[in-house]
Amino acid sequence: MNISKSLLLGGAAMLAPLASLANPIVYIPLGTANEIMIVDAATDKEIGEISGFKNVHGLSLTPNGEYLVVGSNDEVIAGRSKMAGHGKKMSGSTGKPKSAPAVMAKPAGV
């Protein structure tokens, strides 16, 4: 494996586990651009984007790769689901409740 392929941008979410990177797809949050870039890591080419989010700042794929969990400044996004616990006090926090808005989106073609 090319080491540069394994050191992808922080905050990016990979579609495949590291053990199966034959055709890896990477999702990269673009912050104030309000989009998620989709990159084919094998070719280093952008193959698409997902728009409709406000200030995307974090991504994670569910273990089965079915859903992309998107951290953003959106409260509600039409056609997308809030995660369980959205807006609730985080475990172990004290004082003022802290929360990170998160929604789930189903990546196209998955």
N, C-alpha and C. Protein backbone atom coordinates (compact mmCIF):
# COMPACT_ATOMS: atom_id res chain seq x y z
N MET A 1 0.84 -1.18 0.00
CA MET A 1 0.00 0.00 0.00
C MET A 1 0.88 1.24 0.00
N ASN A 2 0.54 2.20 -0.82
CA ASN A 2 1.24 3.47 -0.86
C ASN A 2 0.95 4.22 0.43
N ILE A 3 2.01 4.61 1.17
CA ILE A 3 1.82 5.24 2.47
C ILE A 3 1.02 6.52 2.37
N SER A 4 1.13 7.26 1.26
CA SER A 4 0.37 8.50 1.14
C SER A 4 -1.13 8.22 1.10
N LYS A 5 -1.52 7.06 0.64
CA LYS A 5 -2.93 6.70 0.59
C LYS A 5 -3.49 6.43 1.98
N SER A 6 -2.63 6.02 2.91
CA SER A 6 -3.11 5.71 4.25
C SER A 6 -3.10 6.93 5.16
N LEU A 7 -2.52 8.03 4.72
CA LEU A 7 -2.47 9.25 5.53
C LEU A 7 -3.38 10.31 4.94
N LEU A 8 -4.61 9.94 4.73
CA LEU A 8 -5.57 10.86 4.12
C LEU A 8 -5.95 11.96 5.10
N LEU A 9 -6.61 12.97 4.61
CA LEU A 9 -6.98 14.13 5.41
C LEU A 9 -7.71 13.76 6.68
N GLY A 10 -7.37 14.43 7.79
CA GLY A 10 -8.07 14.23 9.05
C GLY A 10 -9.53 14.58 8.87
N GLY A 11 -10.41 13.81 9.47
CA GLY A 11 -11.84 14.05 9.35
C GLY A 11 -12.46 13.34 8.17
N ALA A 12 -11.65 12.77 7.29
CA ALA A 12 -12.20 12.05 6.15
C ALA A 12 -12.71 10.70 6.61
N ALA A 13 -13.72 10.19 5.94
CA ALA A 13 -14.28 8.89 6.27
C ALA A 13 -14.07 7.98 5.07
N MET A 14 -13.51 6.80 5.32
CA MET A 14 -13.26 5.86 4.24
C MET A 14 -14.40 4.86 4.16
N LEU A 15 -14.78 4.51 2.95
CA LEU A 15 -15.88 3.59 2.75
C LEU A 15 -15.50 2.16 3.10
N ALA A 16 -14.25 1.79 2.91
CA ALA A 16 -13.84 0.41 3.16
C ALA A 16 -12.88 0.34 4.34
N PRO A 17 -12.92 -0.77 5.10
CA PRO A 17 -11.92 -0.94 6.16
C PRO A 17 -10.52 -0.97 5.55
N LEU A 18 -9.51 -0.64 6.34
CA LEU A 18 -8.14 -0.60 5.82
C LEU A 18 -7.70 -1.92 5.21
N ALA A 19 -8.22 -3.03 5.71
CA ALA A 19 -7.81 -4.33 5.20
C ALA A 19 -8.32 -4.59 3.78
N SER A 20 -9.32 -3.86 3.34
CA SER A 20 -9.89 -4.12 2.01
C SER A 20 -9.92 -2.86 1.16
N LEU A 21 -8.75 -2.30 0.90
CA LEU A 21 -8.67 -1.04 0.16
C LEU A 21 -8.46 -1.22 -1.34
N ALA A 22 -9.07 -2.23 -1.94
CA ALA A 22 -8.90 -2.44 -3.37
C ALA A 22 -9.43 -1.25 -4.16
N ASN A 23 -10.60 -0.76 -3.82
CA ASN A 23 -11.21 0.39 -4.49
C ASN A 23 -11.76 1.34 -3.44
N PRO A 24 -10.88 1.98 -2.66
CA PRO A 24 -11.37 2.82 -1.56
C PRO A 24 -12.01 4.12 -2.03
N ILE A 25 -13.11 4.45 -1.38
CA ILE A 25 -13.79 5.72 -1.60
C ILE A 25 -13.64 6.52 -0.32
N VAL A 26 -13.26 7.78 -0.45
CA VAL A 26 -13.04 8.64 0.71
C VAL A 26 -14.01 9.81 0.66
N TYR A 27 -14.61 10.12 1.81
CA TYR A 27 -15.50 11.27 1.94
C TYR A 27 -14.77 12.33 2.75
N ILE A 28 -14.68 13.56 2.24
CA ILE A 28 -13.92 14.62 2.89
C ILE A 28 -14.84 15.81 3.18
N PRO A 29 -14.98 16.21 4.46
CA PRO A 29 -15.82 17.37 4.78
C PRO A 29 -15.13 18.65 4.33
N LEU A 30 -15.87 19.55 3.68
CA LEU A 30 -15.29 20.78 3.16
C LEU A 30 -15.70 22.02 3.95
N GLY A 31 -16.14 21.84 5.19
CA GLY A 31 -16.41 22.97 6.07
C GLY A 31 -17.36 23.99 5.50
N THR A 32 -16.90 25.25 5.42
CA THR A 32 -17.77 26.34 4.99
C THR A 32 -18.14 26.28 3.51
N ALA A 33 -17.56 25.36 2.76
CA ALA A 33 -18.01 25.15 1.38
C ALA A 33 -19.35 24.41 1.37
N ASN A 34 -19.76 23.91 2.55
CA ASN A 34 -21.06 23.26 2.72
C ASN A 34 -21.23 22.03 1.84
N GLU A 35 -20.15 21.30 1.63
CA GLU A 35 -20.18 20.09 0.81
C GLU A 35 -19.27 19.02 1.40
N ILE A 36 -19.48 17.81 0.90
CA ILE A 36 -18.60 16.68 1.20
C ILE A 36 -18.04 16.23 -0.14
N MET A 37 -16.72 16.20 -0.26
CA MET A 37 -16.07 15.76 -1.49
C MET A 37 -15.94 14.23 -1.45
N ILE A 38 -16.22 13.58 -2.59
CA ILE A 38 -16.06 12.13 -2.71
C ILE A 38 -14.86 11.89 -3.61
N VAL A 39 -13.88 11.13 -3.10
CA VAL A 39 -12.62 10.91 -3.82
C VAL A 39 -12.37 9.42 -3.97
N ASP A 40 -11.94 9.02 -5.16
CA ASP A 40 -11.45 7.67 -5.39
C ASP A 40 -9.98 7.68 -4.98
N ALA A 41 -9.66 7.06 -3.86
CA ALA A 41 -8.29 7.12 -3.33
C ALA A 41 -7.30 6.37 -4.21
N ALA A 42 -7.75 5.44 -5.01
CA ALA A 42 -6.85 4.70 -5.88
C ALA A 42 -6.31 5.59 -7.00
N THR A 43 -7.13 6.55 -7.44
CA THR A 43 -6.72 7.44 -8.53
C THR A 43 -6.47 8.87 -8.08
N ASP A 44 -6.79 9.17 -6.82
CA ASP A 44 -6.69 10.54 -6.28
C ASP A 44 -7.57 11.52 -7.05
N LYS A 45 -8.66 11.05 -7.62
CA LYS A 45 -9.57 11.90 -8.40
C LYS A 45 -10.87 12.11 -7.65
N GLU A 46 -11.39 13.35 -7.72
CA GLU A 46 -12.71 13.64 -7.18
C GLU A 46 -13.74 12.99 -8.09
N ILE A 47 -14.66 12.22 -7.50
CA ILE A 47 -15.67 11.54 -8.30
C ILE A 47 -17.08 12.04 -8.01
N GLY A 48 -17.20 12.99 -7.11
CA GLY A 48 -18.52 13.55 -6.82
C GLY A 48 -18.50 14.40 -5.57
N GLU A 49 -19.69 14.89 -5.23
CA GLU A 49 -19.83 15.65 -4.00
C GLU A 49 -21.24 15.47 -3.47
N ILE A 50 -21.40 15.71 -2.18
CA ILE A 50 -22.71 15.70 -1.53
C ILE A 50 -22.89 17.10 -0.96
N SER A 51 -23.97 17.75 -1.33
CA SER A 51 -24.21 19.10 -0.84
C SER A 51 -25.47 19.11 0.03
N GLY A 52 -25.77 20.27 0.59
CA GLY A 52 -26.98 20.41 1.38
C GLY A 52 -26.73 20.41 2.88
N PHE A 53 -25.48 20.52 3.30
CA PHE A 53 -25.13 20.58 4.71
C PHE A 53 -24.57 21.97 5.01
N LYS A 54 -24.67 22.40 6.26
CA LYS A 54 -24.13 23.70 6.66
C LYS A 54 -22.86 23.47 7.48
N ASN A 55 -21.73 23.94 6.97
CA ASN A 55 -20.45 23.87 7.67
C ASN A 55 -20.12 22.46 8.16
N VAL A 56 -19.92 21.54 7.23
CA VAL A 56 -19.59 20.15 7.56
C VAL A 56 -18.23 20.12 8.25
N HIS A 57 -18.15 19.50 9.42
CA HIS A 57 -16.89 19.48 10.16
C HIS A 57 -16.45 18.10 10.61
N GLY A 58 -17.18 17.07 10.33
CA GLY A 58 -16.75 15.73 10.71
C GLY A 58 -17.60 14.67 10.05
N LEU A 59 -16.99 13.53 9.76
CA LEU A 59 -17.68 12.43 9.09
C LEU A 59 -17.29 11.11 9.72
N SER A 60 -18.19 10.17 9.66
CA SER A 60 -17.88 8.80 10.07
C SER A 60 -18.86 7.88 9.36
N LEU A 61 -18.37 6.75 8.90
CA LEU A 61 -19.25 5.76 8.29
C LEU A 61 -19.65 4.74 9.33
N THR A 62 -20.89 4.25 9.23
CA THR A 62 -21.29 3.16 10.10
C THR A 62 -20.45 1.94 9.73
N PRO A 63 -20.24 1.00 10.66
CA PRO A 63 -19.38 -0.15 10.38
C PRO A 63 -19.76 -0.92 9.12
N ASN A 64 -21.04 -0.98 8.80
CA ASN A 64 -21.44 -1.71 7.59
C ASN A 64 -21.36 -0.85 6.33
N GLY A 65 -20.97 0.42 6.47
CA GLY A 65 -20.82 1.31 5.32
C GLY A 65 -22.13 1.80 4.73
N GLU A 66 -23.25 1.52 5.41
CA GLU A 66 -24.55 1.90 4.86
C GLU A 66 -24.85 3.38 5.05
N TYR A 67 -24.41 3.97 6.16
CA TYR A 67 -24.72 5.37 6.44
C TYR A 67 -23.46 6.17 6.69
N LEU A 68 -23.48 7.41 6.22
CA LEU A 68 -22.43 8.37 6.48
C LEU A 68 -22.97 9.32 7.54
N VAL A 69 -22.32 9.37 8.71
CA VAL A 69 -22.74 10.25 9.79
C VAL A 69 -22.02 11.58 9.58
N VAL A 70 -22.79 12.66 9.50
CA VAL A 70 -22.26 13.97 9.13
C VAL A 70 -22.41 14.94 10.30
N GLY A 71 -21.29 15.47 10.79
CA GLY A 71 -21.33 16.52 11.80
C GLY A 71 -21.37 17.86 11.09
N SER A 72 -22.38 18.67 11.41
CA SER A 72 -22.51 19.96 10.75
C SER A 72 -23.21 20.93 11.69
N ASN A 73 -23.40 22.15 11.23
CA ASN A 73 -24.11 23.15 12.02
C ASN A 73 -25.61 23.16 11.74
N ASP A 74 -26.10 22.20 10.96
CA ASP A 74 -27.52 22.10 10.67
C ASP A 74 -28.28 21.54 11.87
N GLU A 75 -29.46 22.05 12.08
CA GLU A 75 -30.34 21.50 13.11
C GLU A 75 -31.23 20.42 12.52
N VAL A 76 -31.82 20.68 11.37
CA VAL A 76 -32.67 19.71 10.70
C VAL A 76 -32.41 19.83 9.21
N ILE A 77 -32.26 18.71 8.55
CA ILE A 77 -32.06 18.70 7.11
C ILE A 77 -33.16 17.86 6.50
N ALA A 78 -33.89 18.41 5.57
CA ALA A 78 -34.99 17.69 4.93
C ALA A 78 -34.49 16.39 4.32
N GLY A 79 -35.19 15.30 4.59
CA GLY A 79 -34.84 14.02 4.00
C GLY A 79 -33.72 13.28 4.71
N ARG A 80 -33.24 13.82 5.82
CA ARG A 80 -32.17 13.15 6.56
C ARG A 80 -32.60 12.99 8.01
N SER A 81 -32.03 12.02 8.70
CA SER A 81 -32.45 11.69 10.06
C SER A 81 -31.49 12.24 11.09
N LYS A 82 -32.03 12.75 12.20
CA LYS A 82 -31.17 13.12 13.33
C LYS A 82 -30.71 11.83 14.01
N MET A 83 -29.50 11.85 14.50
CA MET A 83 -28.97 10.71 15.25
C MET A 83 -29.65 10.65 16.61
N ALA A 84 -29.75 9.45 17.18
CA ALA A 84 -30.25 9.32 18.54
C ALA A 84 -29.33 10.12 19.45
N GLY A 85 -29.89 10.89 20.36
CA GLY A 85 -29.07 11.69 21.26
C GLY A 85 -28.75 13.07 20.74
N HIS A 86 -29.21 13.42 19.56
CA HIS A 86 -28.95 14.74 18.98
C HIS A 86 -29.43 15.82 19.96
N GLY A 87 -28.55 16.73 20.33
CA GLY A 87 -28.91 17.83 21.22
C GLY A 87 -28.94 17.47 22.69
N LYS A 88 -28.62 16.24 23.04
CA LYS A 88 -28.63 15.80 24.43
C LYS A 88 -27.25 16.02 25.06
N LYS A 89 -27.22 16.04 26.38
CA LYS A 89 -25.97 16.19 27.12
C LYS A 89 -25.06 15.00 26.82
N MET A 90 -23.80 15.29 26.53
CA MET A 90 -22.85 14.23 26.22
C MET A 90 -22.45 13.50 27.48
N SER A 91 -22.24 12.21 27.36
CA SER A 91 -21.87 11.38 28.49
C SER A 91 -20.59 11.89 29.14
N GLY A 92 -20.61 12.03 30.46
CA GLY A 92 -19.43 12.45 31.20
C GLY A 92 -19.23 13.94 31.28
N SER A 93 -20.05 14.73 30.59
CA SER A 93 -19.86 16.17 30.65
C SER A 93 -20.53 16.74 31.89
N THR A 94 -20.02 17.83 32.36
CA THR A 94 -20.61 18.49 33.52
C THR A 94 -20.93 19.93 33.16
N GLY A 95 -21.78 20.57 33.94
CA GLY A 95 -22.11 21.96 33.66
C GLY A 95 -23.03 22.08 32.48
N LYS A 96 -22.78 23.09 31.65
CA LYS A 96 -23.64 23.36 30.50
C LYS A 96 -23.62 22.18 29.52
N PRO A 97 -24.79 21.71 29.09
CA PRO A 97 -24.82 20.60 28.13
C PRO A 97 -24.08 20.96 26.85
N LYS A 98 -23.36 20.00 26.33
CA LYS A 98 -22.64 20.18 25.07
C LYS A 98 -23.21 19.17 24.08
N SER A 99 -23.37 19.59 22.88
CA SER A 99 -23.86 18.65 21.87
C SER A 99 -23.21 18.99 20.54
N ALA A 100 -23.17 18.00 19.69
CA ALA A 100 -22.66 18.19 18.35
C ALA A 100 -23.74 17.72 17.39
N PRO A 101 -24.31 18.62 16.59
CA PRO A 101 -25.32 18.19 15.64
C PRO A 101 -24.76 17.12 14.72
N ALA A 102 -25.52 16.08 14.51
CA ALA A 102 -25.11 15.01 13.60
C ALA A 102 -26.33 14.46 12.90
N VAL A 103 -26.20 14.18 11.63
CA VAL A 103 -27.27 13.57 10.86
C VAL A 103 -26.70 12.39 10.11
N MET A 104 -27.58 11.50 9.65
CA MET A 104 -27.14 10.37 8.87
C MET A 104 -27.64 10.54 7.44
N ALA A 105 -26.77 10.27 6.50
CA ALA A 105 -27.14 10.31 5.09
C ALA A 105 -26.70 9.00 4.47
N LYS A 106 -27.46 8.49 3.54
CA LYS A 106 -27.08 7.26 2.87
C LYS A 106 -26.29 7.63 1.61
N PRO A 107 -24.98 7.27 1.56
CA PRO A 107 -24.18 7.61 0.39
C PRO A 107 -24.75 6.97 -0.87
N ALA A 108 -24.75 7.69 -1.97
CA ALA A 108 -25.26 7.16 -3.23
C ALA A 108 -24.45 5.95 -3.65
N GLY A 109 -25.12 4.95 -4.15
CA GLY A 109 -24.45 3.76 -4.66
C GLY A 109 -24.05 2.76 -3.61
N VAL A 110 -24.43 2.98 -2.36
CA VAL A 110 -24.06 2.03 -1.30
C VAL A 110 -25.24 1.16 -1.00
